[in-house]
Amino acid sequence: MPYASYVLSGLNLGLGYADVLTKTIPADRFAHFPAKDVVCPAFYMAHLAIYPHRALAMLGRPDLVVPTPAGWDDRFKAGVEAKPEHAYPSKDEVMAHCDAGYRAVAKALETAPDSVFAEENPAEGRFKEMFPHKGGAITFLCIGHMQMHLGQVSTWRRVMGLGSAM
């Protein structure tokens, strides 16, 4: 079985979990910060939405990139502090962009050859140190990174009194 099929199954699991976690969050609470250091789903999901283009570039499929809305990369990239006073895009906009980006990655994974996963990661710095090959980087972006932030959304749900989504 091609390596991409393993990544694809993990990505599809994450997309399903994202849908379950977010579909019952009222749109008017999607950007709510219930306590100090408890970040809203609007930030986490917009943050996730800016990374599919990296996976697509590594998979050699820039033709499938869903353009990121203007300003999102700077507003939601790693290391940016999420604050309650910031303006956040609507729940519908965030979720539509996030879903479209990762659905494009899923499409690319359907035909990705095993050889691409053994190639050197073109990134620089810490990301390349952690993942020297494209396979590790793509797997992280599609599974580990997504599940990490979905766990934070799950915690937010509980803090907000929405309980488990499962």
Coordinates of N, CA and C in Angstrom, one line a residue:
M1 N 0.8 -1.2 0.0 CA 0.0 0.0 0.0 C 0.9 1.2 0.0
P2 N 0.6 2.3 -0.8 CA 1.4 3.5 -0.8 C 1.4 4.2 0.5
Y3 N 2.5 4.8 0.9 CA 2.6 5.5 2.1 C 1.6 6.6 2.2
A4 N 1.3 7.3 1.1 CA 0.3 8.4 1.1 C -1.1 7.9 1.7
S5 N -1.4 6.7 1.5 CA -2.7 6.2 1.9 C -2.8 6.2 3.5
Y6 N -1.7 6.0 4.1 CA -1.7 6.1 5.6 C -1.9 7.5 6.0
V7 N -1.2 8.4 5.4 CA -1.4 9.8 5.7 C -2.8 10.3 5.4
L8 N -3.3 9.8 4.3 CA -4.7 10.2 3.9 C -5.7 9.7 4.9
S9 N -5.6 8.5 5.4 CA -6.5 8.0 6.4 C -6.5 8.8 7.7
G10 N -5.3 9.2 8.1 CA -5.1 10.1 9.3 C -5.7 11.4 9.1
L11 N -5.5 12.0 7.9 CA -6.0 13.3 7.5 C -7.6 13.3 7.5
N12 N -8.1 12.2 6.9 CA -9.6 12.1 6.9 C -10.2 12.0 8.3
L13 N -9.5 11.2 9.2 CA -9.9 11.1 10.6 C -10.0 12.5 11.2
G14 N -8.9 13.3 11.0 CA -8.9 14.7 11.5 C -9.9 15.6 11.0
L15 N -10.2 15.5 9.7 CA -11.3 16.3 9.1 C -12.6 15.9 9.7
G16 N -12.9 14.7 9.9 CA -14.1 14.2 10.5 C -14.2 14.7 11.9
Y17 N -13.1 14.7 12.7 CA -13.1 15.1 14.0 C -13.3 16.6 14.1
A18 N -12.7 17.4 13.2 CA -12.9 18.8 13.2 C -14.3 19.2 13.0
D19 N -15.0 18.4 12.1 CA -16.4 18.7 11.8 C -17.3 18.4 13.1
V20 N -17.0 17.3 13.7 CA -17.7 16.9 14.9 C -17.5 17.9 16.0
L21 N -16.3 18.4 16.2 CA -16.0 19.3 17.3 C -16.6 20.7 17.0
T22 N -16.7 21.1 15.8 CA -17.1 22.5 15.5 C -18.5 22.7 15.1
K23 N -19.2 21.7 14.6 CA -20.5 21.9 14.1 C -21.5 22.3 15.1
T24 N -21.4 22.0 16.4 CA -22.3 22.4 17.4 C -21.9 23.6 18.2
I25 N -20.8 24.2 17.8 CA -20.4 25.5 18.4 C -21.2 26.6 17.8
P26 N -21.9 27.4 18.6 CA -22.7 28.5 18.0 C -21.7 29.5 17.4
A27 N -22.1 30.0 16.2 CA -21.2 30.9 15.5 C -20.8 32.1 16.3
D28 N -21.8 32.6 17.1 CA -21.5 33.8 17.9 C -20.6 33.5 19.1
R29 N -20.2 32.3 19.4 CA -19.3 31.9 20.4 C -17.9 31.4 19.9
F30 N -17.8 31.2 18.6 CA -16.7 30.6 18.0 C -15.4 31.4 18.3
A31 N -15.4 32.7 18.5 CA -14.3 33.5 18.8 C -14.2 34.0 20.3
H32 N -14.9 33.2 21.1 CA -15.0 33.6 22.5 C -13.8 33.0 23.3
F33 N -13.2 33.9 24.2 CA -12.1 33.5 25.1 C -12.7 33.4 26.5
P34 N -13.0 32.1 27.0 CA -13.7 32.0 28.3 C -12.8 32.2 29.5
A35 N -11.5 32.2 29.3 CA -10.6 32.4 30.5 C -9.2 32.7 30.0
K36 N -8.4 33.2 30.9 CA -7.0 33.6 30.5 C -6.3 32.4 29.9
D37 N -5.7 32.6 28.8 CA -4.9 31.5 28.1 C -5.8 30.4 27.5
V38 N -7.1 30.5 27.4 CA -7.9 29.6 26.8 C -8.3 30.2 25.4
V39 N -7.7 29.7 24.4 CA -7.8 30.3 23.1 C -9.0 29.8 22.3
C40 N -9.7 30.6 21.6 CA -10.9 30.2 20.9 C -10.7 29.4 19.6
P41 N -11.7 28.6 19.2 CA -11.6 27.8 18.0 C -11.4 28.6 16.8
A42 N -11.9 29.8 16.7 CA -11.6 30.7 15.5 C -10.1 30.8 15.3
F43 N -9.3 31.0 16.3 CA -7.9 31.1 16.1 C -7.3 29.8 15.7
Y44 N -7.6 28.7 16.4 CA -7.0 27.4 16.1 C -7.3 26.9 14.7
M45 N -8.6 27.1 14.3 CA -9.0 26.6 13.0 C -8.4 27.5 11.9
A46 N -8.4 28.8 12.1 CA -7.7 29.6 11.1 C -6.2 29.4 11.0
H47 N -5.6 29.1 12.1 CA -4.2 28.7 12.2 C -4.0 27.4 11.3
L48 N -4.8 26.4 11.6 CA -4.7 25.2 10.8 C -4.9 25.4 9.3
A49 N -5.8 26.4 9.0 CA -6.1 26.6 7.6 C -5.0 27.2 6.7
I50 N -3.9 27.8 7.4 CA -2.9 28.4 6.6 C -1.8 27.4 6.3
Y51 N -1.9 26.1 6.7 CA -0.8 25.2 6.4 C -1.0 24.2 5.3
P52 N -2.2 24.0 4.7 CA -2.3 23.0 3.6 C -1.4 23.4 2.4
H53 N -1.2 24.7 2.1 CA -0.3 25.0 1.0 C 1.1 24.5 1.1
R54 N 1.6 24.3 2.4 CA 2.9 23.8 2.6 C 3.0 22.3 2.2
A55 N 1.9 21.6 2.6 CA 1.9 20.2 2.3 C 1.8 20.0 0.7
L56 N 0.9 20.8 0.1 CA 0.7 20.7 -1.3 C 2.0 21.1 -2.1
A57 N 2.8 22.0 -1.6 CA 4.0 22.4 -2.2 C 5.0 21.2 -2.2
M58 N 5.0 20.5 -1.0 CA 5.9 19.4 -0.8 C 5.5 18.2 -1.7
L59 N 4.2 18.1 -1.9 CA 3.6 17.0 -2.7 C 3.7 17.3 -4.2
G60 N 4.2 18.5 -4.5 CA 4.4 18.9 -5.9 C 3.0 19.3 -6.6
R61 N 2.1 19.7 -5.8 CA 0.8 20.1 -6.3 C 0.3 21.5 -6.0
P62 N 1.1 22.5 -6.4 CA 0.7 23.9 -6.2 C -0.6 24.2 -6.9
D63 N -0.9 23.5 -7.9 CA -2.1 23.7 -8.7 C -3.4 23.5 -7.8
L64 N -3.3 22.8 -6.7 CA -4.4 22.6 -5.8 C -4.5 23.5 -4.7
V65 N -3.6 24.5 -4.6 CA -3.6 25.4 -3.4 C -4.9 26.2 -3.4
V66 N -5.5 26.3 -2.2 CA -6.6 27.2 -2.0 C -6.0 28.5 -1.4
P67 N -6.1 29.6 -2.1 CA -5.5 30.8 -1.7 C -5.9 31.2 -0.2
T68 N -5.0 31.5 0.6 CA -5.3 32.0 1.9 C -5.8 33.4 1.9
P69 N -6.9 33.7 2.6 CA -7.4 35.1 2.6 C -6.3 36.0 3.0
A70 N -6.4 37.2 2.5 CA -5.4 38.3 2.8 C -5.2 38.5 4.3
G71 N -3.9 38.5 4.7 CA -3.6 38.7 6.1 C -3.6 37.5 7.0
W72 N -4.2 36.4 6.6 CA -4.3 35.3 7.5 C -2.9 34.7 7.9
D73 N -2.0 34.6 7.0 CA -0.7 34.0 7.3 C -0.1 34.8 8.5
D74 N 0.0 36.1 8.5 CA 0.6 36.9 9.5 C -0.3 36.9 10.8
R75 N -1.6 36.8 10.7 CA -2.5 36.8 11.9 C -2.5 35.5 12.6
F76 N -2.3 34.3 11.9 CA -2.5 33.0 12.5 C -1.3 32.1 12.4
K77 N -0.2 32.6 12.0 CA 1.0 31.7 11.9 C 1.5 31.3 13.3
A78 N 2.3 30.3 13.4 CA 2.9 29.9 14.7 C 3.6 31.0 15.3
G79 N 3.4 31.1 16.6 CA 4.1 32.2 17.4 C 3.3 33.4 17.6
V80 N 2.2 33.6 16.8 CA 1.4 34.8 17.0 C 0.5 34.6 18.2
E81 N 0.4 35.6 19.0 CA -0.5 35.5 20.2 C -1.9 35.8 19.9
A82 N -2.8 34.8 20.2 CA -4.2 35.0 20.0 C -4.7 35.9 21.2
K83 N -5.5 36.9 20.9 CA -6.0 37.8 21.9 C -7.5 38.0 21.7
P84 N -8.3 38.1 22.8 CA -9.7 38.3 22.7 C -10.1 39.6 21.9
E85 N -9.3 40.6 22.0 CA -9.6 41.9 21.4 C -9.4 41.9 19.8
H86 N -8.7 40.8 19.3 CA -8.5 40.8 17.9 C -9.8 40.5 17.2
A87 N -9.9 40.9 15.9 CA -11.1 40.6 15.1 C -10.8 39.2 14.5
Y88 N -11.8 38.4 14.5 CA -11.7 37.0 13.9 C -12.7 36.9 12.8
P89 N -12.2 36.1 11.7 CA -13.2 35.8 10.6 C -14.4 35.0 11.2
S90 N -15.5 35.0 10.4 CA -16.6 34.3 10.9 C -16.4 32.8 10.9
K91 N -17.2 32.1 11.7 CA -17.0 30.6 11.8 C -17.2 30.0 10.4
D92 N -18.1 30.4 9.6 CA -18.3 29.8 8.3 C -17.1 30.1 7.4
E93 N -16.5 31.3 7.4 CA -15.4 31.5 6.6 C -14.2 30.7 7.0
V94 N -13.9 30.6 8.3 CA -12.8 29.8 8.8 C -13.0 28.4 8.5
M95 N -14.1 27.8 8.8 CA -14.3 26.4 8.5 C -14.3 26.1 7.0
A96 N -14.9 26.9 6.2 CA -14.9 26.6 4.8 C -13.4 26.7 4.2
H97 N -12.6 27.6 4.7 CA -11.3 27.7 4.2 C -10.4 26.5 4.7
C98 N -10.6 26.2 5.9 CA -9.8 25.1 6.5 C -10.2 23.8 5.8
D99 N -11.4 23.5 5.6 CA -11.9 22.3 5.0 C -11.4 22.2 3.6
A100 N -11.6 23.3 2.8 CA -11.1 23.3 1.4 C -9.6 23.1 1.3
G101 N -8.9 23.7 2.1 CA -7.4 23.5 2.1 C -7.0 22.0 2.3
Y102 N -7.6 21.4 3.3 CA -7.2 20.0 3.6 C -7.8 19.0 2.7
R103 N -9.0 19.4 2.1 CA -9.6 18.5 1.0 C -8.7 18.5 -0.2
A104 N -8.0 19.6 -0.5 CA -7.1 19.7 -1.6 C -5.9 18.8 -1.3
V105 N -5.4 18.8 -0.1 CA -4.3 18.0 0.3 C -4.7 16.5 0.2
A106 N -5.9 16.2 0.6 CA -6.4 14.8 0.5 C -6.4 14.4 -1.0
K107 N -6.8 15.2 -1.9 CA -6.8 14.9 -3.3 C -5.4 14.7 -3.8
A108 N -4.5 15.5 -3.4 CA -3.1 15.3 -3.8 C -2.5 14.0 -3.2
L109 N -2.9 13.6 -2.0 CA -2.4 12.4 -1.4 C -2.9 11.1 -2.2
E110 N -4.0 11.2 -2.8 CA -4.6 10.1 -3.6 C -3.7 9.6 -4.7
T111 N -2.8 10.5 -5.2 CA -2.0 10.1 -6.3 C -0.5 10.3 -6.0
A112 N -0.1 10.7 -4.8 CA 1.3 11.0 -4.4 C 2.1 9.7 -4.5
P113 N 3.2 9.7 -5.2 CA 4.1 8.6 -5.2 C 4.9 8.4 -3.9
D114 N 5.3 7.2 -3.6 CA 6.1 7.0 -2.4 C 7.4 7.8 -2.4
S115 N 7.9 8.0 -3.6 CA 9.2 8.7 -3.7 C 9.2 10.1 -3.1
V116 N 8.1 10.8 -3.2 CA 8.1 12.1 -2.7 C 8.3 12.2 -1.2
F117 N 7.9 11.2 -0.5 CA 8.0 11.2 1.0 C 9.5 11.0 1.5
A118 N 10.3 10.5 0.6 CA 11.7 10.3 1.0 C 12.6 11.5 0.6
E119 N 12.0 12.4 -0.1 CA 12.8 13.6 -0.5 C 13.1 14.5 0.7
E120 N 14.1 15.3 0.5 CA 14.5 16.2 1.6 C 13.5 17.3 1.8
N121 N 13.2 17.6 3.0 CA 12.3 18.7 3.4 C 12.9 20.0 2.9
P122 N 12.2 20.8 2.1 CA 12.7 22.0 1.6 C 12.7 23.2 2.6
A123 N 12.0 23.0 3.7 CA 11.9 24.0 4.7 C 13.3 24.3 5.3
E124 N 13.4 25.3 6.1 CA 14.6 25.7 6.8 C 14.4 25.7 8.3
G125 N 15.4 25.8 9.1 CA 15.3 26.0 10.5 C 14.8 24.8 11.3
R126 N 14.1 25.1 12.3 CA 13.6 24.0 13.3 C 12.7 23.0 12.6
F127 N 11.8 23.4 11.7 CA 10.9 22.5 11.0 C 11.7 21.5 10.2
K128 N 12.8 21.9 9.6 CA 13.6 20.9 8.8 C 14.4 20.1 9.8
E129 N 14.9 20.6 10.9 CA 15.6 19.8 11.9 C 14.7 18.7 12.4
M130 N 13.4 19.0 12.7 CA 12.5 18.0 13.3 C 12.1 17.0 12.2
F131 N 12.0 17.5 11.0 CA 11.5 16.6 9.9 C 12.4 16.8 8.7
P132 N 13.5 16.1 8.6 CA 14.5 16.2 7.5 C 13.9 15.8 6.2
H133 N 12.9 15.0 6.2 CA 12.3 14.5 4.9 C 10.9 14.9 4.7
K134 N 10.4 15.0 3.5 CA 9.1 15.5 3.2 C 8.0 14.5 3.9
G135 N 8.3 13.3 4.0 CA 7.4 12.3 4.6 C 7.0 12.7 6.0
G136 N 8.0 13.0 6.8 CA 7.7 13.4 8.2 C 7.0 14.7 8.3
A137 N 7.4 15.7 7.4 CA 6.8 17.0 7.5 C 5.3 16.9 7.0
I138 N 5.1 16.2 5.9 CA 3.7 16.1 5.4 C 2.8 15.3 6.5
T139 N 3.3 14.3 7.0 CA 2.6 13.5 8.0 C 2.3 14.4 9.2
F140 N 3.2 15.2 9.7 CA 2.9 16.1 10.8 C 1.9 17.1 10.4
L141 N 2.0 17.7 9.3 CA 1.0 18.8 8.9 C -0.4 18.2 8.8
C142 N -0.5 17.0 8.3 CA -1.8 16.4 8.0 C -2.4 15.7 9.2
I143 N -1.6 15.2 10.2 CA -2.1 14.5 11.3 C -1.7 15.1 12.6
G144 N -0.4 15.1 13.0 CA 0.0 15.5 14.3 C -0.4 17.0 14.6
H145 N -0.1 17.9 13.7 CA -0.5 19.3 13.9 C -2.0 19.5 14.1
M146 N -2.7 18.9 13.2 CA -4.2 19.0 13.2 C -4.7 18.4 14.5
Q147 N -4.3 17.2 14.9 CA -4.9 16.6 16.1 C -4.5 17.4 17.4
M148 N -3.3 17.9 17.4 CA -2.9 18.7 18.5 C -3.8 19.9 18.7
H149 N -4.1 20.6 17.7 CA -5.0 21.8 17.8 C -6.5 21.4 18.0
L150 N -6.9 20.3 17.4 CA -8.2 19.8 17.7 C -8.4 19.5 19.1
G151 N -7.4 19.0 19.7 CA -7.5 18.7 21.2 C -7.7 20.0 22.0
Q152 N -7.1 21.0 21.5 CA -7.3 22.3 22.2 C -8.7 22.8 22.0
V153 N -9.3 22.6 20.8 CA -10.7 23.0 20.6 C -11.6 22.1 21.5
S154 N -11.2 20.8 21.6 CA -12.0 20.0 22.5 C -12.0 20.5 24.0
T155 N -10.8 20.9 24.4 CA -10.7 21.4 25.8 C -11.5 22.7 25.9
W156 N -11.5 23.6 24.9 CA -12.3 24.8 24.9 C -13.8 24.5 25.0
R157 N -14.2 23.5 24.3 CA -15.6 23.1 24.4 C -16.0 22.8 25.8
R158 N -15.2 22.1 26.5 CA -15.5 21.7 27.9 C -15.5 22.9 28.8
V159 N -14.5 23.8 28.6 CA -14.5 25.0 29.4 C -15.7 25.8 29.2
M160 N -16.2 25.8 28.0 CA -17.4 26.6 27.6 C -18.7 25.9 28.0
G161 N -18.6 24.7 28.6 CA -19.8 24.0 29.0 C -20.5 23.2 27.8
L162 N -19.8 23.1 26.7 CA -20.4 22.4 25.6 C -20.2 20.9 25.6
G163 N -19.3 20.5 26.5 CA -19.0 19.0 26.7 C -18.3 18.4 25.6
S164 N -18.2 17.1 25.7 CA -17.6 16.3 24.6 C -18.4 16.3 23.4
A165 N -17.7 16.4 22.2 CA -18.5 16.4 21.0 C -18.8 14.9 20.5
M166 N -18.2 14.0 21.2 CA -18.4 12.6 20.8 C -19.6 11.9 21.4

